[in-house]
Coordinates of C-alpha atoms and ligand atoms in Angstrom, one line a residue:
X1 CA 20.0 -11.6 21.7
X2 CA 20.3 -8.2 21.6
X3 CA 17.5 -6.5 23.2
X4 CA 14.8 -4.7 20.3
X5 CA 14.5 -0.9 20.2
X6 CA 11.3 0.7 19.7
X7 CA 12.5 1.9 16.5
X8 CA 14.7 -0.6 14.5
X9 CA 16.6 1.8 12.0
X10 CA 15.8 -1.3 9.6
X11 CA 12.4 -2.2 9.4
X12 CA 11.0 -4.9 7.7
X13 CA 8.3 -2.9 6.3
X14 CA 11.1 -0.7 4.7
X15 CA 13.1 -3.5 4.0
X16 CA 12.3 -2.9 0.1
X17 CA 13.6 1.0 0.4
X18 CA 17.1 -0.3 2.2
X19 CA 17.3 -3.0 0.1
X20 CA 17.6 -1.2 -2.9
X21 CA 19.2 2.1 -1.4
X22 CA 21.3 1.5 1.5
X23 CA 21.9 5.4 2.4
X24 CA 17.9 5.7 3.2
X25 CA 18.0 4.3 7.1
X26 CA 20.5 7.0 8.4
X27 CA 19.3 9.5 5.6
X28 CA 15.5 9.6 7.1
X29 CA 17.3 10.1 10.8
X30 CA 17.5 13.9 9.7
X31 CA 13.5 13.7 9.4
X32 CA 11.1 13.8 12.2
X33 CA 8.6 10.4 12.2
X34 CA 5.2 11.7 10.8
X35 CA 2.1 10.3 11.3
X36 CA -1.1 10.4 9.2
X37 CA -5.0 9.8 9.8
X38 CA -4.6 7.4 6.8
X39 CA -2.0 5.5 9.0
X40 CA -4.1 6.0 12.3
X41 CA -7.0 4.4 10.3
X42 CA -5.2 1.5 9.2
X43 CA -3.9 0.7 13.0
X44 CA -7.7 1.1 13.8
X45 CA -8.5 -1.3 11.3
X46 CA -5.6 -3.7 12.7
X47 CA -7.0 -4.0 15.7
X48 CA -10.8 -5.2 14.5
X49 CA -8.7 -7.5 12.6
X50 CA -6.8 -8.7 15.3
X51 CA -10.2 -8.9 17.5
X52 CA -12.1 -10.4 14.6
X53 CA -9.6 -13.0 14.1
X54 CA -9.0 -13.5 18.4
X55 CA -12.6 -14.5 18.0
X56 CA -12.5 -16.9 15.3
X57 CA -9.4 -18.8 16.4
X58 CA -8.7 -18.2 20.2
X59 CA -11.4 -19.3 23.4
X60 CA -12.5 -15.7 24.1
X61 CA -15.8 -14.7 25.4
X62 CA -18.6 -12.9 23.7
X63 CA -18.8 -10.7 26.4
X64 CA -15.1 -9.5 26.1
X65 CA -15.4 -9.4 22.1
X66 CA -18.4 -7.2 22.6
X67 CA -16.6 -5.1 24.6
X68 CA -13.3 -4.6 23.3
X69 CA -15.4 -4.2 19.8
X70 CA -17.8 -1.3 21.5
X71 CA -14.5 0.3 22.5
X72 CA -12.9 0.3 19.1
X73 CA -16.2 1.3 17.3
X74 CA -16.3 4.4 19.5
X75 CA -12.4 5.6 18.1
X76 CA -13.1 8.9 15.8
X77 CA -11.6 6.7 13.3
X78 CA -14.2 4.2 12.8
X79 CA -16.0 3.4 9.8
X80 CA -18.6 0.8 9.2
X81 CA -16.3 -0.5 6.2
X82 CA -13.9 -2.0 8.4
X83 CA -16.3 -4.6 9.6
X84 CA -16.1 -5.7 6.1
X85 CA -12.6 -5.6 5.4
X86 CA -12.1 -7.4 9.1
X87 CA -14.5 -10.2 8.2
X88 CA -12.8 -10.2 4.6
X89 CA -9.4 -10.9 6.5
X90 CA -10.6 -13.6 8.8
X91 CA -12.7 -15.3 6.2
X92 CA -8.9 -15.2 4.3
X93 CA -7.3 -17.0 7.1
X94 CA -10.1 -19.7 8.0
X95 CA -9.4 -20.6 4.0
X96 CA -5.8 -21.1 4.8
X97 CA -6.7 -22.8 8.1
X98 CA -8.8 -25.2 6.1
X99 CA -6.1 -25.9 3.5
X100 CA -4.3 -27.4 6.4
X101 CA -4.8 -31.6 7.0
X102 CA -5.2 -30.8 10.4
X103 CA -6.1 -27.9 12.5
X104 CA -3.0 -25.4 12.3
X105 CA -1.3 -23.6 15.2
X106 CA -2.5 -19.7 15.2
X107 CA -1.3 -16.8 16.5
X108 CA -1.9 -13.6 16.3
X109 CA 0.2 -10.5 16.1
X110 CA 3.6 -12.0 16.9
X111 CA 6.8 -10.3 17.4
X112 CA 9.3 -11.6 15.8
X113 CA 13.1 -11.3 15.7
X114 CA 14.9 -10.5 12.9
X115 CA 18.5 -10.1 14.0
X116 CA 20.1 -13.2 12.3
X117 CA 19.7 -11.0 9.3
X118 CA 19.4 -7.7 10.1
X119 CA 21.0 -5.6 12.8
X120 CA 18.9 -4.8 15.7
X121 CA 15.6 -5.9 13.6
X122 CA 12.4 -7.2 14.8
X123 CA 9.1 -6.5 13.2
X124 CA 5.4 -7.7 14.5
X125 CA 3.2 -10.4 12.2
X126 CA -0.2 -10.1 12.1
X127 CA -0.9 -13.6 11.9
X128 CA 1.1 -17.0 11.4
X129 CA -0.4 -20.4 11.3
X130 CA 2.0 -23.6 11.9
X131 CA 1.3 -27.6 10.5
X132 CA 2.0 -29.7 8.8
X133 CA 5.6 -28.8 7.3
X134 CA 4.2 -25.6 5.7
X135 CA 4.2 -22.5 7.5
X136 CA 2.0 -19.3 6.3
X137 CA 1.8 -15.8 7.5
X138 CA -0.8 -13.1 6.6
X139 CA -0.1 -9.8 6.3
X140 CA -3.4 -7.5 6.5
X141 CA -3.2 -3.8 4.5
X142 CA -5.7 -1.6 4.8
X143 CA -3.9 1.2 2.5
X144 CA -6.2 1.0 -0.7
X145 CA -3.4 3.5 -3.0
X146 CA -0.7 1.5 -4.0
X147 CA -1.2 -2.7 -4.3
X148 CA 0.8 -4.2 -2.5
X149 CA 2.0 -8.2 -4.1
X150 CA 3.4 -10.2 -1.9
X151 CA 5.7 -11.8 -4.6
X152 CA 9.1 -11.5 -3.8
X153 CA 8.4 -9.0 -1.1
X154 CA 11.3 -8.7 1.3
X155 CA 9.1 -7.4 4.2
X156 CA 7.0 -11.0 4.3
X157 CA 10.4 -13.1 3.8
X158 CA 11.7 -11.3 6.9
X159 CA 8.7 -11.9 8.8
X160 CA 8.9 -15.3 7.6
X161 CA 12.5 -16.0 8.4
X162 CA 11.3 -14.1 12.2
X163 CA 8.7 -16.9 12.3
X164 CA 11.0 -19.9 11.3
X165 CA 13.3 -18.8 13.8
X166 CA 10.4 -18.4 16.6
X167 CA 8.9 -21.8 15.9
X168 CA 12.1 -24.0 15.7
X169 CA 12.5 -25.0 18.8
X170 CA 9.1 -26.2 18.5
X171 CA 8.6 -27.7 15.1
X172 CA 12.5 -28.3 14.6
X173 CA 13.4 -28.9 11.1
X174 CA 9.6 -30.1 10.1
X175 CA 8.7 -26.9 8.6
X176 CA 9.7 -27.2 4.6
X177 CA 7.2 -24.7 2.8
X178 CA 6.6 -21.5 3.5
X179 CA 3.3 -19.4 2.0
X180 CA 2.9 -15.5 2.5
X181 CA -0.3 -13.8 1.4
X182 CA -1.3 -10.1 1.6
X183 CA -5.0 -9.5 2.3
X184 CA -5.7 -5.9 1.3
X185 CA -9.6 -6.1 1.0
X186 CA -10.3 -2.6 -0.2
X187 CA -8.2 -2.8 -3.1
X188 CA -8.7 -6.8 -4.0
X189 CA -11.5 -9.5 -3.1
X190 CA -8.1 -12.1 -3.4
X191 CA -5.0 -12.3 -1.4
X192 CA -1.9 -12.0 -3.3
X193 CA 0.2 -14.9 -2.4
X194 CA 3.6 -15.7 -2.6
X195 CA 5.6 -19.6 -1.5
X196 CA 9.4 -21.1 -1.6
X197 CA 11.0 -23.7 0.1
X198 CA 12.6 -23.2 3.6
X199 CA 15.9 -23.8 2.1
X200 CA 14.9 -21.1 -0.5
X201 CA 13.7 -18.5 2.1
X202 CA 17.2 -19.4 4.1
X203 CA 19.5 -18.6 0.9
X204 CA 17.7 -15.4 0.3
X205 CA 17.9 -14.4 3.8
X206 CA 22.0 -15.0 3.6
X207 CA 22.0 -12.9 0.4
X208 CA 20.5 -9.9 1.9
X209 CA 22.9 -9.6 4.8
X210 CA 26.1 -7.5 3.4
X211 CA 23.4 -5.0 2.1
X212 CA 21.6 -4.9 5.2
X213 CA 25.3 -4.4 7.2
X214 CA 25.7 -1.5 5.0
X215 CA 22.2 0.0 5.3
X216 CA 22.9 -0.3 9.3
X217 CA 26.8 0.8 9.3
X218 CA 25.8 3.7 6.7
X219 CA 26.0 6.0 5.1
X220 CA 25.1 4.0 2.3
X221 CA 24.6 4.3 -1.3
X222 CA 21.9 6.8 -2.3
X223 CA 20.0 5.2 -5.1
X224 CA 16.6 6.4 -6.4
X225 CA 13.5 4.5 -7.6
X226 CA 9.7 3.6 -7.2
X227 CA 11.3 2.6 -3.7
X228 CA 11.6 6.4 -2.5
X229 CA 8.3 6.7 -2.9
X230 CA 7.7 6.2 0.9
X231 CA 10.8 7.6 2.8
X232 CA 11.1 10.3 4.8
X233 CA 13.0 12.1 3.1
X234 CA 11.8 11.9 -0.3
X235 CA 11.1 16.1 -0.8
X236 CA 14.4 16.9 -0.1
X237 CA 16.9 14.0 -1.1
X238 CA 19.6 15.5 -3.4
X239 CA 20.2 12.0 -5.3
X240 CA 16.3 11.9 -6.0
X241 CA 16.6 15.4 -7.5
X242 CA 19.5 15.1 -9.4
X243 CA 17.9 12.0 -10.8
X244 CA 15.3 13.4 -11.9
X245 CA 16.2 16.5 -12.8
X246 CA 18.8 15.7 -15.1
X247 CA 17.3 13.0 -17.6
X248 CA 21.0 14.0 -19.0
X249 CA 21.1 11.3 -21.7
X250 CA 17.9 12.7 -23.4
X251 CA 19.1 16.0 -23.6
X252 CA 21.3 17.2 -26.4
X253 CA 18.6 18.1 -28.6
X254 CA 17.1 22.0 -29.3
X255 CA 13.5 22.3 -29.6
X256 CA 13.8 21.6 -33.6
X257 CA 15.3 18.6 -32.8
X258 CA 19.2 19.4 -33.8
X259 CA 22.5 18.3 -31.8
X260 CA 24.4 20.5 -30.1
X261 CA 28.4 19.9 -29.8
X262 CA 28.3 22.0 -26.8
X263 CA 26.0 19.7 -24.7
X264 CA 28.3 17.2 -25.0
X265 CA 25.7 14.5 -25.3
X266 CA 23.4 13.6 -27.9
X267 CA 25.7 14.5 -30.9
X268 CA 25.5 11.6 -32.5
X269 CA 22.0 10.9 -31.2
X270 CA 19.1 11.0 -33.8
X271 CA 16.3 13.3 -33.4
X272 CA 13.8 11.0 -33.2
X273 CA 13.4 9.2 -30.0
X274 CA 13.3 5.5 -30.5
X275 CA 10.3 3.6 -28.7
X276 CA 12.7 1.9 -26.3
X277 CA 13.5 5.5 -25.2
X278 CA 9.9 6.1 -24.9
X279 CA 9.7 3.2 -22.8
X280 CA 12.4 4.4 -20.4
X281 CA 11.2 7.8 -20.5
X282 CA 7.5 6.6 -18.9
X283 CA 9.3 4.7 -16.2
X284 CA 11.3 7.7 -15.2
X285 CA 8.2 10.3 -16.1
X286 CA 6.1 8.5 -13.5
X287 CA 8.8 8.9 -10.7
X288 CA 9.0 12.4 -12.1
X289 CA 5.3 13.2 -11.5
X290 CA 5.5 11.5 -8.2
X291 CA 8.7 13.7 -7.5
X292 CA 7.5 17.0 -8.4
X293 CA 3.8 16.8 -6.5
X294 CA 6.2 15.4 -3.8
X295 CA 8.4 18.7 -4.3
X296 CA 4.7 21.0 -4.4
X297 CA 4.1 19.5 -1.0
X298 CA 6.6 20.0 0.9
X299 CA 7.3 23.7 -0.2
X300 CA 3.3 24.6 0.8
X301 CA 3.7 23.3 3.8
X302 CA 7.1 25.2 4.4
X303 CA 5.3 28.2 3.7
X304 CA 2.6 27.7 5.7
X305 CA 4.6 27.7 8.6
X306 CA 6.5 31.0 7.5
X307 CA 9.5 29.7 5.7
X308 CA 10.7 31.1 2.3
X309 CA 10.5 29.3 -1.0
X310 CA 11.9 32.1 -3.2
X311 CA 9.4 32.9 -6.1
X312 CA 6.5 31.0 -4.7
X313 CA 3.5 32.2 -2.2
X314 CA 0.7 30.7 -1.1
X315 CA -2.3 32.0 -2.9
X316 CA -5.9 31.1 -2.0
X317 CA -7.5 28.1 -4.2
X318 CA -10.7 27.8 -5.8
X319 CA -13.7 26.8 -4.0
X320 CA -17.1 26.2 -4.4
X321 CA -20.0 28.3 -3.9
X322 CA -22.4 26.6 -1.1
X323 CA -25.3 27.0 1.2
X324 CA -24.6 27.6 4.6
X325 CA -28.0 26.5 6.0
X326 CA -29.7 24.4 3.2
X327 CA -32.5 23.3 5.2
X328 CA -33.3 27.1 5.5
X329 CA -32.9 27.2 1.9
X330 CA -35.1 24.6 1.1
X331 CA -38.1 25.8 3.5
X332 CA -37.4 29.4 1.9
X333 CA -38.3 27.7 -1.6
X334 CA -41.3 25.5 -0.3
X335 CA -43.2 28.5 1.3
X336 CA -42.4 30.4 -1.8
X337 CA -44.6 27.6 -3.4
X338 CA -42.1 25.5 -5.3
X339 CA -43.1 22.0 -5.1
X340 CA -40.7 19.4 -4.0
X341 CA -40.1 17.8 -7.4
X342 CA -38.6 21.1 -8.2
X343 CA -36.1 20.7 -5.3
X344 CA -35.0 17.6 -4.8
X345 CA -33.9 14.6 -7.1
X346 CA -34.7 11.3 -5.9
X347 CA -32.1 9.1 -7.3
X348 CA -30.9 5.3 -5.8
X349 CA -27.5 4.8 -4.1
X350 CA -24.4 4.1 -6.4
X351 CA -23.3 0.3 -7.2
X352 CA -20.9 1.0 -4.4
X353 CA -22.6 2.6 -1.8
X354 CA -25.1 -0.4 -1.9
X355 CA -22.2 -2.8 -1.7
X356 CA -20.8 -1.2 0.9
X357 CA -24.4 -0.9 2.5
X358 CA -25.0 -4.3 2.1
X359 CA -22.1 -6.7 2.4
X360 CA -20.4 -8.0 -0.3
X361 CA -22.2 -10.9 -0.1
X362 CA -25.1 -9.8 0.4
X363 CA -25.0 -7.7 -2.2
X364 CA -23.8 -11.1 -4.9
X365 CA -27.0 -12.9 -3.4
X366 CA -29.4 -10.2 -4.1
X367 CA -28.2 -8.1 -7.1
X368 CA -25.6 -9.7 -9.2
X369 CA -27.5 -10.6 -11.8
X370 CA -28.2 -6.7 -12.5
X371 CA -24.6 -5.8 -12.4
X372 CA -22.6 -5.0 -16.0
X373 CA -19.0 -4.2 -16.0
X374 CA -18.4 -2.8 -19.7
X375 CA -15.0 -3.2 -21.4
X376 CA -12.2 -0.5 -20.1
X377 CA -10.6 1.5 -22.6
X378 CA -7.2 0.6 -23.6
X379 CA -4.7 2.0 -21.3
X380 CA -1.3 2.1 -20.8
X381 CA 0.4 -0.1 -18.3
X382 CA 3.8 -1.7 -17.7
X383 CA 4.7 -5.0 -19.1
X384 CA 4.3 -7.0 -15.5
X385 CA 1.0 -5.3 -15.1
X386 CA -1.0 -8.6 -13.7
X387 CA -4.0 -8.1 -16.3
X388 CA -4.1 -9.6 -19.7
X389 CA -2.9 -7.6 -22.5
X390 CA -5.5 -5.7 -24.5
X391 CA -6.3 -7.3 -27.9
X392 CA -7.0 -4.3 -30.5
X393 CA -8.5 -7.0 -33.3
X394 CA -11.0 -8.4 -30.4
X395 CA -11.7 -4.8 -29.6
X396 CA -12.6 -4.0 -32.9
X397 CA -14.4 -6.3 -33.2
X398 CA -16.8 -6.2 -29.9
X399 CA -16.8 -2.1 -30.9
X400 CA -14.7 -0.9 -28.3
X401 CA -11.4 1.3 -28.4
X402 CA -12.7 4.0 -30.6
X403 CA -14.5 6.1 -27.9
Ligands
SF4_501 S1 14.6 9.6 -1.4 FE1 15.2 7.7 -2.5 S2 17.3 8.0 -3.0 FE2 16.8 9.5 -1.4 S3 17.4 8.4 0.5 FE3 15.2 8.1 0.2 S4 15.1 6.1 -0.9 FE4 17.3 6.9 -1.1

């Protein structure tokens, strides 16, 4: 077994990116790793998980947990909320736990090896429980951007197929099921879940492996997508650009709408798109927006630190007018003789902030019967979008849709 580096150039956490564009591994090598407080949170918020869920299944000692808790509470990075989204994670697994006919084997933030299917790979779960013949792991995100499914997701099939191969000299062939659910508890109170059979999970992981030999040997096939939305080199990827900056097979067309021989395409194309066209122009629009706010930030930051972008400077950005010592201000006004009514409003705490103040649960005991959530207005969303299509008739009829 070939010893793990610190770095494997596939990762399972990228495996979606590689899968789908196999020049991205050796590609991002020309970029230097960045890091991010939104990623130093999240490893923050790993670690309360990790305790939190050490203390629920593992013989540990109040004292320790109280200390290695006081420790983590004092990072910069702390916020109250992720005692919430910990509890919300552990109170995930002891639900799986329980769906188990007899107490499951747990363990927490396992390493596991990857290199039956990928080159060199390895990746870290943060929790797998073993019994029975079913096998589950949990992955915990704290990102609350993007939702991540676990359906079909090649990062928790790898981890799985990791696991399988950890716990078979142990369980042998007993294992038959495997279940994968991502917690992400500041986007979603329920775990997106994914299952398939071993033998399913086994034939997927033989399918991946010519792609994931040319993702490793490079250099790859540069193919964009939804998928670039996370690699390194997403500002500056020629394929990305040219993707998006050509849209060739909508052009052809002067701004009145007539063909022009001399484009070469679109001469026999009508003037008017066709809805389908619409349809593949919002899936490409999307990436577009993505790409050029990608494109914005990268050329601010180049000029920032004195590089060129020719016709572009910096300039300086609106702001705010504010005071700089309100409490001065607000003493100037009461000796003045304004009355306090005047100055400040007394208003309660959002729905959110009171949540958040309170516990979820808490918050369900005590105020959920004063809590309304009015129909949304219709908005656009892709076919595989997980909620229920919007109904104009029942709309119409309940008075909604028309502002
Ligand atoms: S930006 Fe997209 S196309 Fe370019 S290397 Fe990365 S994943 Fe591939």
């Amino acid at each position: 077994m070939p010893t793990p580096n610190a770095h494997a150039l596939l990762s399972a956490s990228s495996a979606h990116r590689w899968l789908a564009c196999t020049a991205a591994p050796h590609f991002e090598e020309n970029f230097p790793d960045g890091t991010s407080t939104y990623a130093e949170e999240g490893t923050l918020a790993h670690s309360i998980c990790e305790l939190f869920a050490r203390k629920k299944f593992t013989a540990m000692s109040a004292r320790k947990y109280n200390a290695e808790l006081k420790k983590l509470k004092e990072q910069p990075l702390y916020q109250e909320e992720m005692i919430a989204t910990a509890t919300a994670y552990v109170e995930y697994l002891t639900e799986k736990a329980m769906s188990y006919t007899k107490a499951p084997h747990v363990a927490m933030e396992v390493r596991v090896d990857l290199t039956d299917y990928i080159p060199d790979g390895f990746g870290t779960c943060d929790c797998i429980m073993v019994g029975g013949d079913t096998l589950h792991i949990t992955d915990y995100k704290h990102g609350k951007g993007v939702p991540v499914s676990a359906e079909s997701n090649p990062q928790m099939r790898l981890y799985a197929l990791g696991a399988l191969r950890l716990y078979k000299p142990i369980y042998g062939d007993t294992i038959k099921r495997v279940s994968m659910g991502i917690c992400q508890p500041r986007l979603s109170d329920t775990a997106s879940e994914d299952a398939m059979s071993v033998e399913e999970l086994l034939a997927w992981g033989e399918s991946i492996k010519p792609t994931a030999k040319e993702a490793y040997d490079g250099p790859g096939t540069f193919c964009p997508g939804d998928h670039c939305r996370f690699c390194k080199g997403k500002d500056l990827c020629r394929a990305r650009a040219a993707y998006y900056a050509g849209f060739s097979e909508f052009m052809g067309a002067d701004i009145e709408g007539r063909m022009t021989e001399a484009d070469g395409l679109g001469a026999d194309l009508p003037p008017i798109l066709s809805n389908a066209e619409v349809a593949d122009l919002l899936i490409k629009a999307e990436g577009l927006a993505a790409w050029y706010k990608d494109l914005q930030e990268y050329a601010t930051g180049a000029l920032l630190s004195g590089d060129e972008i020719p016709g572009f400077k910096l300039v300086e950005g609106r702001s705010n007018r504010a005071f700089s010592d309100l409490d001065g201000a607000v003493k100037t006004l009461l000796d003045a003789g304004y009355a306090e009514a005047m100055i400040y409003d007394r208003k309660p705490k959002t729905l959110t902030e009171m949540e958040k103040m309170l516990g979820k649960k808490t918050f369900a005991e005590l105020l959920s019967t004063f809590v309304t959530k009015p129909k949304g207005k219709p908005t656009l969303a892709p076919a595989s979008d997980k909620r229920e299509a919007f109904n104009p008739g029942a709309a119409e009829f309940e008075g909604v849709g028309n502002g």
